XYZ file of C-alpha atoms in Angstrom:
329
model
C 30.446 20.762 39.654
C 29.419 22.966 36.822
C 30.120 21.620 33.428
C 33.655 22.978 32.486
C 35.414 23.314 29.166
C 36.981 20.103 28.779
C 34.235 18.614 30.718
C 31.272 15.859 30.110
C 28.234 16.192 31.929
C 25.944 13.322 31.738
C 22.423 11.759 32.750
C 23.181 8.542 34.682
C 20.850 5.747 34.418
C 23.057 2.355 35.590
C 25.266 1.731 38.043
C 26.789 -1.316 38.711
C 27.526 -2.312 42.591
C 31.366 -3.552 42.720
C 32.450 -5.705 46.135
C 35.072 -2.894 46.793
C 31.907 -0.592 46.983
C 31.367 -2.815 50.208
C 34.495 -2.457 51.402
C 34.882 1.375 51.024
C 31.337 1.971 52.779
C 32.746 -0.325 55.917
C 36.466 1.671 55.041
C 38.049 -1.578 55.533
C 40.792 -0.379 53.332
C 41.183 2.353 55.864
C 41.245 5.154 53.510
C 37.316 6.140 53.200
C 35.629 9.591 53.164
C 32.332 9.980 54.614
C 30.096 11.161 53.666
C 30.450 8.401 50.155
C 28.309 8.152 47.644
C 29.985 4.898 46.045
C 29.895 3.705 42.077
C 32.260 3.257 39.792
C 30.155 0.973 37.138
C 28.564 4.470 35.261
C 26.450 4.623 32.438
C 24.603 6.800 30.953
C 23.785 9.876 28.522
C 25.647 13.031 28.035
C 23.415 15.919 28.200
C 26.429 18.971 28.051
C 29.454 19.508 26.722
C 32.145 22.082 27.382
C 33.820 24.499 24.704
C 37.007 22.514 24.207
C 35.311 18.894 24.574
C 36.201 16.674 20.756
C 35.191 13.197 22.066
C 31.486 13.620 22.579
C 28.311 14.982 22.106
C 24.535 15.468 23.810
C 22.959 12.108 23.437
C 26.040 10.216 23.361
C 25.780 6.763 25.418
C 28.897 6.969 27.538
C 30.336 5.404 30.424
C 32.984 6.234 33.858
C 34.485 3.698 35.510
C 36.623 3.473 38.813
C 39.112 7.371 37.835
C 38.266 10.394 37.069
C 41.569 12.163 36.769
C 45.241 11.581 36.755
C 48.581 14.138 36.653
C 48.736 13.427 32.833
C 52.457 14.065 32.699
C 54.074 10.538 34.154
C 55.502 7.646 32.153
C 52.387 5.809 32.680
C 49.710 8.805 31.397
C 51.996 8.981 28.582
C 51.631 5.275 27.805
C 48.208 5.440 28.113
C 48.435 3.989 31.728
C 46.479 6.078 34.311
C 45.293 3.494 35.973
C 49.095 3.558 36.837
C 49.643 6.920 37.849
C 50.676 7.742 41.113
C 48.531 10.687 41.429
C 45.534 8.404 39.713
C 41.850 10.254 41.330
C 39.432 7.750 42.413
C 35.555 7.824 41.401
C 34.685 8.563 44.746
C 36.043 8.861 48.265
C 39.310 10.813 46.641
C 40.303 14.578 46.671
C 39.973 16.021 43.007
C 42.005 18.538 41.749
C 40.213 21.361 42.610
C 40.420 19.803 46.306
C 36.660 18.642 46.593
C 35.867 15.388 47.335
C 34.630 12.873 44.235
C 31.396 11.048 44.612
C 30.737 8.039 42.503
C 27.180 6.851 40.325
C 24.857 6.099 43.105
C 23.908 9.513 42.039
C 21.298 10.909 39.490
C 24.169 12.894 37.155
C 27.655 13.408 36.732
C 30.377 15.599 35.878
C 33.506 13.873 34.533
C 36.913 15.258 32.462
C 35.934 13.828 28.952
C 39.342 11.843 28.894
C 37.955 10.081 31.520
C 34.800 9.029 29.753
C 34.416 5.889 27.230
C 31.651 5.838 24.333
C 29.826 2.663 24.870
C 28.909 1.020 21.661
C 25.237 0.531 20.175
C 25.647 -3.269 20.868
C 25.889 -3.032 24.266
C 22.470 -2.449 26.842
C 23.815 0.469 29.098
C 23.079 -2.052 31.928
C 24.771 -5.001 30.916
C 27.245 -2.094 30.055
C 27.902 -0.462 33.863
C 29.933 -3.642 35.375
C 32.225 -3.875 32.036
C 33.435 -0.245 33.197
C 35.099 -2.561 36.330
C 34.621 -5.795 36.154
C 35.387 -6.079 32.528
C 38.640 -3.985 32.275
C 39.809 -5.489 35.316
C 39.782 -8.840 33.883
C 40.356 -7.898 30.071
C 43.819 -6.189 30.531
C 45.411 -9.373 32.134
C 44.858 -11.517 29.870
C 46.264 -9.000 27.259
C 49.387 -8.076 29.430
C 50.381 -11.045 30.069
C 50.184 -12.726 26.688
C 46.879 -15.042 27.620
C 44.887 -13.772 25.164
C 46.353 -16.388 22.585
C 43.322 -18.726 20.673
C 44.355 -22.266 21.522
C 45.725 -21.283 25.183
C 44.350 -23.533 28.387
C 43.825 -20.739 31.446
C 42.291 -21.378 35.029
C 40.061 -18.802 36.176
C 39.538 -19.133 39.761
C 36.343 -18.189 41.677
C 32.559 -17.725 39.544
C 31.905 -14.419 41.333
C 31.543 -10.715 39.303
C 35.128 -11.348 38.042
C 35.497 -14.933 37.204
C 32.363 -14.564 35.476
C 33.842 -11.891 33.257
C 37.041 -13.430 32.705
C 35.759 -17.060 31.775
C 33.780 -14.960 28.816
C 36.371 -12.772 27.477
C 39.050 -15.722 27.647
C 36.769 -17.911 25.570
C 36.004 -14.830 23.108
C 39.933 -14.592 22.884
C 39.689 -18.183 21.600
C 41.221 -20.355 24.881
C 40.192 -23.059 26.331
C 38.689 -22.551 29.863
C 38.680 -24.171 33.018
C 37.313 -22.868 36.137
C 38.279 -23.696 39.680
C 36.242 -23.184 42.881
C 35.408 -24.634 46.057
C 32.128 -24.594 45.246
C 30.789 -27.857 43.211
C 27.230 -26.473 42.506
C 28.612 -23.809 40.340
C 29.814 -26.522 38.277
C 26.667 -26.825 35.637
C 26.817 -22.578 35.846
C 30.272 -22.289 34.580
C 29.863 -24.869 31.649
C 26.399 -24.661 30.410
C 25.607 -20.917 31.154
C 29.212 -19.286 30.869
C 30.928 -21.712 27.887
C 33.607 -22.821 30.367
C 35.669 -26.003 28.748
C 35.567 -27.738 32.426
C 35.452 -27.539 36.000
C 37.776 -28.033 38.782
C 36.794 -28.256 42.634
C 39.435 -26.875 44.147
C 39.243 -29.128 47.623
C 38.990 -32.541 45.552
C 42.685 -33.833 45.158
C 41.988 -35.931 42.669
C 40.243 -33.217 40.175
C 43.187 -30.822 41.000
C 45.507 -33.685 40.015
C 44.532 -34.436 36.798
C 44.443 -30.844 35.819
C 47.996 -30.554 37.152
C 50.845 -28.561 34.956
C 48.249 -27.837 31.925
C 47.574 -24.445 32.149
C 49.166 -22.171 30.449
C 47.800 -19.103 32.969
C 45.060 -18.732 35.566
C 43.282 -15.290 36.432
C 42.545 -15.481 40.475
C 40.159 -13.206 41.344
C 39.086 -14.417 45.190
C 39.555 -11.818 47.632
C 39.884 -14.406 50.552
C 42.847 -15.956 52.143
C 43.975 -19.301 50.407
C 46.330 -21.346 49.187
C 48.506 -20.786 46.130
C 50.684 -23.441 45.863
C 47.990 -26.056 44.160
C 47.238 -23.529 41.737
C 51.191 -22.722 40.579
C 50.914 -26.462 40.394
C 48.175 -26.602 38.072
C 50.779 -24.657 35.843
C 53.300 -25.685 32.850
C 56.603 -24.697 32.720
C 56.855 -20.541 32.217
C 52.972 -20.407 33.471
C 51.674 -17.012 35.078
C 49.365 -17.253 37.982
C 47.596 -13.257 37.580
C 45.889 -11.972 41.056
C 43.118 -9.901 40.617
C 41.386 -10.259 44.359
C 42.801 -8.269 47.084
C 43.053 -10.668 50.561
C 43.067 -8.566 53.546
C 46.063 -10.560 55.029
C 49.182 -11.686 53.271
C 48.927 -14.714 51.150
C 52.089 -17.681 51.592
C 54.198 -18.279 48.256
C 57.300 -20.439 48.516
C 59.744 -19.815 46.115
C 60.567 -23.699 45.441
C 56.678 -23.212 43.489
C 58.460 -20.710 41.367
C 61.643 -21.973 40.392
C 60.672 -25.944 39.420
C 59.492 -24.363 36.232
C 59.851 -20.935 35.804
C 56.549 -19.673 36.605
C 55.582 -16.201 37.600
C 53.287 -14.923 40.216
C 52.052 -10.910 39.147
C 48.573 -8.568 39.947
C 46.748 -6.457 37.663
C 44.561 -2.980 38.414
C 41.826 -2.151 36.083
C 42.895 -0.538 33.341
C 43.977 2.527 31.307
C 41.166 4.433 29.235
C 42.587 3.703 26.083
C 42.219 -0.424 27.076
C 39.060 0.545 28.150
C 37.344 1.746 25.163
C 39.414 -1.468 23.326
C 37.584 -3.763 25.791
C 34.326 -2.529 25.394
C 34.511 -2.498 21.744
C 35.738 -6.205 21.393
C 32.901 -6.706 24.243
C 30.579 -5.238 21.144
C 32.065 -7.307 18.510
C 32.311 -10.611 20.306
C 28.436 -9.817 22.483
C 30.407 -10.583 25.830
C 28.022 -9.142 28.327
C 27.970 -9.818 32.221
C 24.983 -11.543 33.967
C 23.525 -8.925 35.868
C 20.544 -8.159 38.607
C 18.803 -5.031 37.793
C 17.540 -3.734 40.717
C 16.090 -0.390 42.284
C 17.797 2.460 44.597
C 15.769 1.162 47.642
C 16.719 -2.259 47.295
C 20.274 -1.130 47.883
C 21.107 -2.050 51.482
C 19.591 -5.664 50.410
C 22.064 -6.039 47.700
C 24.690 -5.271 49.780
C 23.835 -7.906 52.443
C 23.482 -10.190 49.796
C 26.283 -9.134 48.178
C 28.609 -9.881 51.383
C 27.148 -13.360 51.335
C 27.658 -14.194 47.728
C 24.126 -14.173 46.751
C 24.253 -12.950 43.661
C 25.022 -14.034 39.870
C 26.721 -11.742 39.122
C 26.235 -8.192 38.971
C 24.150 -6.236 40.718
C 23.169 -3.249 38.522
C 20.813 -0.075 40.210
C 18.157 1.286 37.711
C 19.519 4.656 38.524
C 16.793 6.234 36.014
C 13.989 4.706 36.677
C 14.523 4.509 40.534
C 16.392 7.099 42.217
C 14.422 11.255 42.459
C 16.131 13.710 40.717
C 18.254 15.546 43.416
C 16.942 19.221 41.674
C-alpha cells in the first residue's frame, strides 16, 4: 500500500523461511489465502516514513516479524501483549484493516504500521537477524514468562531444529545450565560443541532419560510431532514447567497423575509482544546470540522447502531477498 502517516516503508533484503511457512502454503492449518506470499522473518532498510512516524527514520535497519496490526484497545495491547490480541493481523494470509489481504517478506518491499516494526541493533547481521523476528521471540518470551530465565537454573530443551537451536542459546546467555533431548543421537556433538549445550539426552534410551530424571527445573518443547509427554514431566523436579512451543496436528495424551506427584505445570507460549521483541533482540546484541542460518537465493526456494519438510537443514534457512529476487517495479 502507499506509505501512510503512521506508516514504515522499507527495502527488504532477508527473509527467514519459518516451518509454519510450510504449513500455510499446504493450508494444513485450514485457514490459508491464496494467492500467499509467505514470510514473517523481515529485515531490512526503511526507505519512507509517514508524517506522524517518531520511531524511525530512512536508513534505519529494521525488522517485522509474524503481525502487523492488532485492535490496540484490549487488556493485552495495553500490556504490551499483541501477540495476545484477539483481533491480532497476521504477516500474511490475514485480512488487514483496510480489508486487503497481508502478504509476508518473500517480497522485494514492505509497508508496515511503525508499531509493528523493531530497530535491529548494529551488532546484529540483518541475516542472522530475520529468524530472531520468529524463532527468537518465540523461544525468548518463555523462558522469561515462566521464570526460567534464572542463572544457575537446569532446563531441557527438546528437539535441535530452528527453535531448540534458539532456545539452547538464549537459555545459556540467561546463565542456565542446558540439556537437550532428542531422538536423534548424531545431533549429540552439534548441541554441545557447536551450540554450548551442558549435555545431551536421547530421548528413546531409558537409561539416559533415567539419570536425568526429576532435575530440571523447566524444559522448552518445541517438536511439532506427536509424542509422548509423560517422560519429559518426569525429567522434572517438584513445581517444574514443561513450556510447548510446537504445534502437533493431533492431540497430545497428559495424565493428570504426571501433574499432581509434584506439582508441575504443563503451559504454551506464542511469539511475542513488540515491546519483548525489541528486549530480545537487544539482549541478542549484548550477549552475540545469533541463529545458524543457510543463506540462500529466491530460486532455490522450492528446494528449501523440500528440505525443509525433511529436516535438512541447520537451522535457518534465510532468502537473500536483495541480492536475489527482481524488483517487482
Amino acid at each position: 500500500r502507499e506509505t501512510g502517516e503512521k506508516d514504515v516503508a522499507f527495502k527488504i533484503q532477508y527473509c527467514g523461511i519459518c516451518h509454519s511457512d510450510l504449513h500455510m502454503l499446504k493450508n494444513e492449518w485450514g485457514n490459508s489465502a491464496y494467492p500467499i506470499v509467505p514470510g514473517h522473518e523481515i529485515a531490512g532498510v526503511v526507505t519512507e516514513v509517514g508524517s506522524k512516524v517518531q520511531k524511525f527514520k530512512v536508513g534505519d535497519k529494521v525488522g517485522v516479524g509474524c503481525m502487523v496490526g492488532s485492535c490496540g484497545s484490549c487488556q493485552s495491547c495495553a500490556d504490551d501483549l499483541e501477540n495476545y490480541c484477539p483481533k491480532m493481523i497476521l504477516t500474511y494470509s490475514a485480512k488487514y484493516k483496510d480489508g486487503t489481504i497481508t502478504y509476508g517478506g518473500y517480497s522485494d518491499s514492505m509497508v508496515a504500521d511503525e508499531h509493528f516494526v523493531v530497530r535491529i541493533p548494529d551488532g546484529i547481521p540483518l541475516d542472522a537477524a530475520a529468524p530472531l523476528l520468529c524463532a527468537g521471540i518465540t523461544v525468548y518470551s518463555p523462558l522469561k514468562y515462566y521464570g526460567l530465565d534464572k542463572p544457575g537454573q537446569h532446563l531441557g530443551v527438546v528437539g535441535l531444529g530452528g527453535l531448540g537451536h534458539m532456545a539452547v542459546k538464549f537459555a545459556k546467555a540467561l546463565g542456565a545450565k542446558v540439556t537437550v533431548i532428542s531422538t536423534s543421537p548424531n545431533k549429540k556433538k552439534e548441541a554441545i560443541e557447536n551450540m554450548g549445550a551442558d549435555s545431551f539426552v536421547v530421548s528413546r534410551e531409558q537409561d539416559q532419560m533415567q539419570a536425568v530424571k526429576g532435575t530440571l527445573d523447566g524444559i522448552i518443547d518445541t517438536v511439532s510431532a506427536v509424542h509422548p509427554l509423560v517422560p519429559l514431566l518426569g525429567l522434572l523436579k517438584s513445581h517444574g514447567k514443561l513450556v510447548m512451543l510446537g504445534a502437533p496436528e493431533k492431540p497430545l495424551e497428559l495424565p493428570a497423575f504426571s501433574l499432581l506427584s509434584g506439582r508441575k505445570v504443563v503451559g504454551g507460549s506464542a511469539i511475542g509482544g513488540l515491546k519483548e521483541t525489541q528486549e530480545m533482540l537487544d539482549f541478542a546484541a549484548k550477549h552475540g546470540v545469533k541463529p545458524d542460518i543457510e543463506v540462500i537465493p529466491i530460486d532455490y526456494v522450492n528446494t528449501a522447502m523440500e528440505r525443509l519438510l525433511k529436516g535438512d537443514v541447520k537451522y535457518r534457512f534465510v532468502i537473500d531477498i536483495e541480492n536475489t529476487l527482481k524488483a517487482s517495479s
